[in-house]
Amino acid sequence: MMSRDPLGAAEQAATAEEIVATLRHDLRNCFGTIRNAAFFLKRKVAREQACRDDPRVEQFIHVIDEEAVEASALVDDVVVQSRMPALRRTVSASARACVHTAAACARFAGTGIHVDVEAADGTVELDPDELALAVRCLVENAAESMAGGGVVTLRGSVVGARYHIEVGDTGAGVPEADREVITRPFYTTKPGHLGLGLNIAARVARRYFGTFAIERRAPCGTRACIELPLGPQGDPGDPRAPGGLEPPP
């Protein structure tokens, strides 16, 4: 058993990034609503006697609008400052090593879970810890869908000019009613979970010009896929697996 989590720092950074991005979106919507309300009030009271008698009414409405603009800009500044680019290292990495690290670091609450891993060689340009974390999130999500245990299939293959990573399970699958909300931040049906695993996987894929998809798996279960563009051919610049784990032979 590993004494530490090799992907711990990457997980903390990714979780913080998701939380900050969600708060930024929600707060900017709130400030936009405040500005719209101030604009309506300004137009409404401009024709009222109270506004003509006391110019401070219009001034205070203007203050509300200005403060909403300043607060929105402050939120943007906080988001920029909270990002931790120093933790991110884009290198020519072994996708195979990332896949195997994800399987080795996956955490399962119950027993009876087995991860069946097969991965081909492939070089991708990204932070290997981030890719390993994204895949680990998918593996853990797949395991959680099989309450009585089962096999999580983890495959990595080269398809044309892209590296294809697929995680499959034999659980109950995603209910149709949940298909539109399952990838939203903080959406979860599991007590004690933040509901960020799928979001982290999708964000990592998009960051490195890839794609993320989740769909039903025949005859049962769910399949989650990450596709990334292949990097230059040849030996990866960092042959070690992320987090300092050597890939298996």
C-alpha positions as a printed Julia matrix, in Angstrom:
249×3 Matrix{Float64}:
   0.0    0.0     0.0
   1.28   3.47   -0.87
   2.16   5.69    2.09
   1.1    8.81    0.24
  -1.17   9.77   -2.61
   1.01  10.65   -5.62
  -1.9   12.58   -7.14
  -2.89  14.41   -3.94
  -1.55  17.82   -4.99
  -3.15  17.55   -8.43
  -6.47  16.56   -6.86
  -6.44  19.51   -4.44
  -5.63  21.95   -7.24
  -8.31  20.53   -9.53
 -10.95  20.59   -6.79
 -10.13  24.2    -5.91
 -10.27  25.16   -9.58
 -13.72  23.64  -10.02
 -15.07  25.33   -6.88
 -13.67  28.74   -7.82
 -14.93  28.5   -11.4
 -18.44  27.61  -10.21
 -18.49  30.44   -7.65
 -17.26  32.88  -10.28
 -20.05  31.9   -12.66
 -22.75  32.17  -10.01
 -21.48  35.46   -8.58
 -21.18  37.08  -11.98
 -24.79  36.11  -12.68
 -25.82  37.73   -9.39
 -23.96  40.94  -10.17
 -25.51  41.01  -13.62
 -28.96  40.76  -12.05
 -28.14  43.64   -9.69
 -27.02  45.82  -12.61
 -30.16  45.06  -14.58
 -32.3   45.94  -11.56
 -30.39  49.21  -11.05
 -30.87  50.12  -14.71
 -34.61  49.48  -14.43
 -34.92  51.57  -11.27
 -32.92  54.41  -12.81
 -35.25  54.61  -15.78
 -38.33  54.21  -13.56
 -37.51  56.9   -10.98
 -36.11  59.38  -13.49
 -39.67  60.47  -14.19
 -40.67  60.61  -10.52
 -40.85  63.78   -8.48
 -38.75  62.24   -5.69
 -35.82  61.92   -8.07
 -36.13  65.52   -9.23
 -36.41  66.75   -5.65
 -33.44  64.77   -4.35
 -30.57  64.12   -6.83
 -29.06  61.62   -4.39
 -31.65  59.03   -5.5
 -30.1   58.83   -8.96
 -26.61  59.04   -7.49
 -27.2   56.08   -5.19
 -28.59  54.0    -8.04
 -25.43  54.84   -9.96
 -23.36  53.75   -6.93
 -25.17  50.38   -6.88
 -24.32  49.82  -10.54
 -20.68  50.86  -10.1
 -20.19  48.65   -7.06
 -21.64  45.67   -8.91
 -19.13  46.26  -11.72
 -16.26  46.54   -9.23
 -17.34  43.41   -7.37
 -17.52  41.42  -10.61
 -14.0   42.58  -11.56
 -12.78  41.64   -8.07
 -14.14  38.13   -8.5
 -12.24  37.82  -11.78
  -9.02  38.98  -10.09
  -9.43  36.43   -7.3
  -9.97  33.66   -9.84
  -6.81  34.58  -11.72
  -4.75  34.78   -8.52
  -6.12  31.47   -7.2
  -4.9   29.51  -10.17
  -1.73  27.54   -9.52
   0.15  27.24  -12.83
   3.33  26.36  -10.94
   1.82  22.97  -10.14
   1.14  22.3   -13.82
   3.93  20.93  -15.99
   3.27  20.32  -19.66
   5.65  17.69  -21.0
   5.75  14.89  -23.54
   4.23  12.19  -21.36
   3.44   8.52  -21.69
  -0.33   8.1   -21.85
   0.14   4.44  -20.99
   1.97   5.38  -17.79
  -0.81   7.8   -16.85
  -3.45   5.11  -17.34
  -1.57   2.62  -15.16
  -0.96   5.22  -12.47
  -4.68   6.04  -12.4
  -5.49   2.37  -11.82
  -2.81   2.01   -9.13
  -3.97   5.13   -7.23
  -7.73   4.54   -7.47
  -9.52   4.46   -4.11
 -12.47   2.15   -3.52
 -14.81   2.37   -0.55
 -15.96  -1.24   -0.78
 -14.45  -4.57   -1.75
 -14.85  -6.8    -4.75
 -13.68  -4.22   -7.29
 -11.12  -5.25   -9.9
  -9.63  -2.94  -12.52
  -8.79  -4.67  -15.8
  -6.18  -2.49  -17.53
  -4.87  -2.63  -21.07
  -3.08   0.36  -22.54
  -1.04   0.9   -25.67
   1.95   3.19  -25.95
   1.25   6.78  -26.92
   2.81  10.18  -26.29
   0.65  13.14  -25.29
   1.55  16.75  -24.48
   0.16  17.6   -21.03
   0.68  17.43  -17.3
   0.82  13.68  -16.57
  -0.5   14.12  -13.02
  -3.6   15.87  -14.36
  -4.33  13.14  -16.89
  -3.78  10.4   -14.3
  -6.13  12.24  -11.92
  -8.81  12.6   -14.61
  -8.68   8.89  -15.38
  -8.64   7.99  -11.69
 -11.83  10.03  -11.2
 -13.49   8.01  -13.94
 -12.28   4.69  -12.5
 -13.55   5.58   -9.02
 -16.87   6.78  -10.44
 -17.25   3.49  -12.32
 -16.45   1.46   -9.19
 -19.02   3.38   -7.14
 -21.73   2.47   -9.63
 -21.25  -1.24   -8.84
 -22.4   -1.56   -5.24
 -21.89  -5.32   -5.13
 -18.46  -5.23   -6.74
 -17.43  -5.97  -10.29
 -14.86  -5.26  -12.96
 -13.9   -1.81  -14.16
 -12.43  -2.0   -17.65
  -9.76   0.59  -18.41
  -8.45   0.76  -21.97
  -5.96   3.04  -23.67
  -5.47   2.89  -27.41
  -4.2    4.92  -30.35
  -6.97   5.82  -32.8
  -5.6    7.74  -35.76
  -3.87  10.86  -34.45
  -5.53  10.66  -31.02
  -5.13   8.68  -27.83
  -8.39   7.14  -26.67
  -8.99   6.28  -22.99
 -12.16   4.36  -22.12
 -13.46   3.44  -18.66
 -16.39   1.03  -18.49
 -18.47  -0.56  -15.74
 -21.38  -2.98  -15.44
 -23.48  -0.91  -13.06
 -27.06   0.21  -13.48
 -26.09   2.95  -15.91
 -27.07   6.6   -15.91
 -30.84   7.16  -15.6
 -32.26   9.1   -18.51
 -33.47  11.82  -16.14
 -29.91  12.39  -14.92
 -28.15  12.53  -18.29
 -28.4   16.31  -18.53
 -27.26  17.04  -14.97
 -24.68  14.35  -14.24
 -21.78  16.48  -15.48
 -22.8   19.61  -13.56
 -20.48  20.64  -10.72
 -21.52  19.36   -7.28
 -24.23  17.07   -8.66
 -24.09  13.74   -6.85
 -26.39  11.06   -5.53
 -23.73   9.72   -3.17
 -23.62  11.08    0.42
 -20.25  12.54    1.37
 -19.17  13.19   -2.23
 -18.53  16.59   -3.79
 -19.73  15.52   -7.22
 -16.67  16.86   -9.06
 -15.07  13.76  -10.57
 -16.7   13.98  -14.0
 -16.16  17.75  -14.07
 -12.45  17.36  -13.37
 -12.13  14.73  -16.11
 -13.94  16.94  -18.62
 -11.93  20.04  -17.69
  -8.59  18.21  -18.06
  -9.62  16.85  -21.46
 -10.64  20.31  -22.72
  -7.49  21.95  -21.33
  -5.32  19.79  -23.58
  -7.51  20.11  -26.7
  -9.26  16.81  -26.13
 -12.84  15.65  -25.69
 -14.84  13.94  -22.96
 -17.99  11.86  -23.36
 -20.1    9.6   -21.19
 -22.7    7.19  -22.57
 -24.55   3.96  -21.98
 -22.63   0.75  -22.39
 -24.26  -2.29  -24.0
 -25.74  -4.44  -22.56
 -25.47  -2.57  -19.24
 -23.38  -0.03  -17.44
 -21.68   3.19  -18.46
 -18.72   4.07  -20.63
 -16.69   7.27  -20.12
 -14.17   8.31  -22.75
 -11.32  10.83  -22.96
  -9.66  11.5   -26.3
  -6.48  13.55  -26.62
  -4.31  14.53  -29.56
  -1.07  12.6   -29.81
   2.15  14.51  -29.33
   5.39  14.18  -31.28
   6.52  10.62  -31.85
   9.45   9.18  -29.94
  10.32   8.6   -26.33
   8.42  10.8   -23.85
  10.46  13.57  -22.28
   9.46  12.25  -18.86
   9.44   8.41  -19.1
   8.32   7.96  -15.53
   4.7    7.68  -14.66
   3.12  10.69  -12.91
   3.66  10.9    -9.18
   6.91   8.95   -9.41
   5.37   5.54  -10.22
   7.06   3.44  -12.84
   4.68   1.94  -15.45
   4.52  -1.84  -15.46
   6.47  -3.67  -18.2
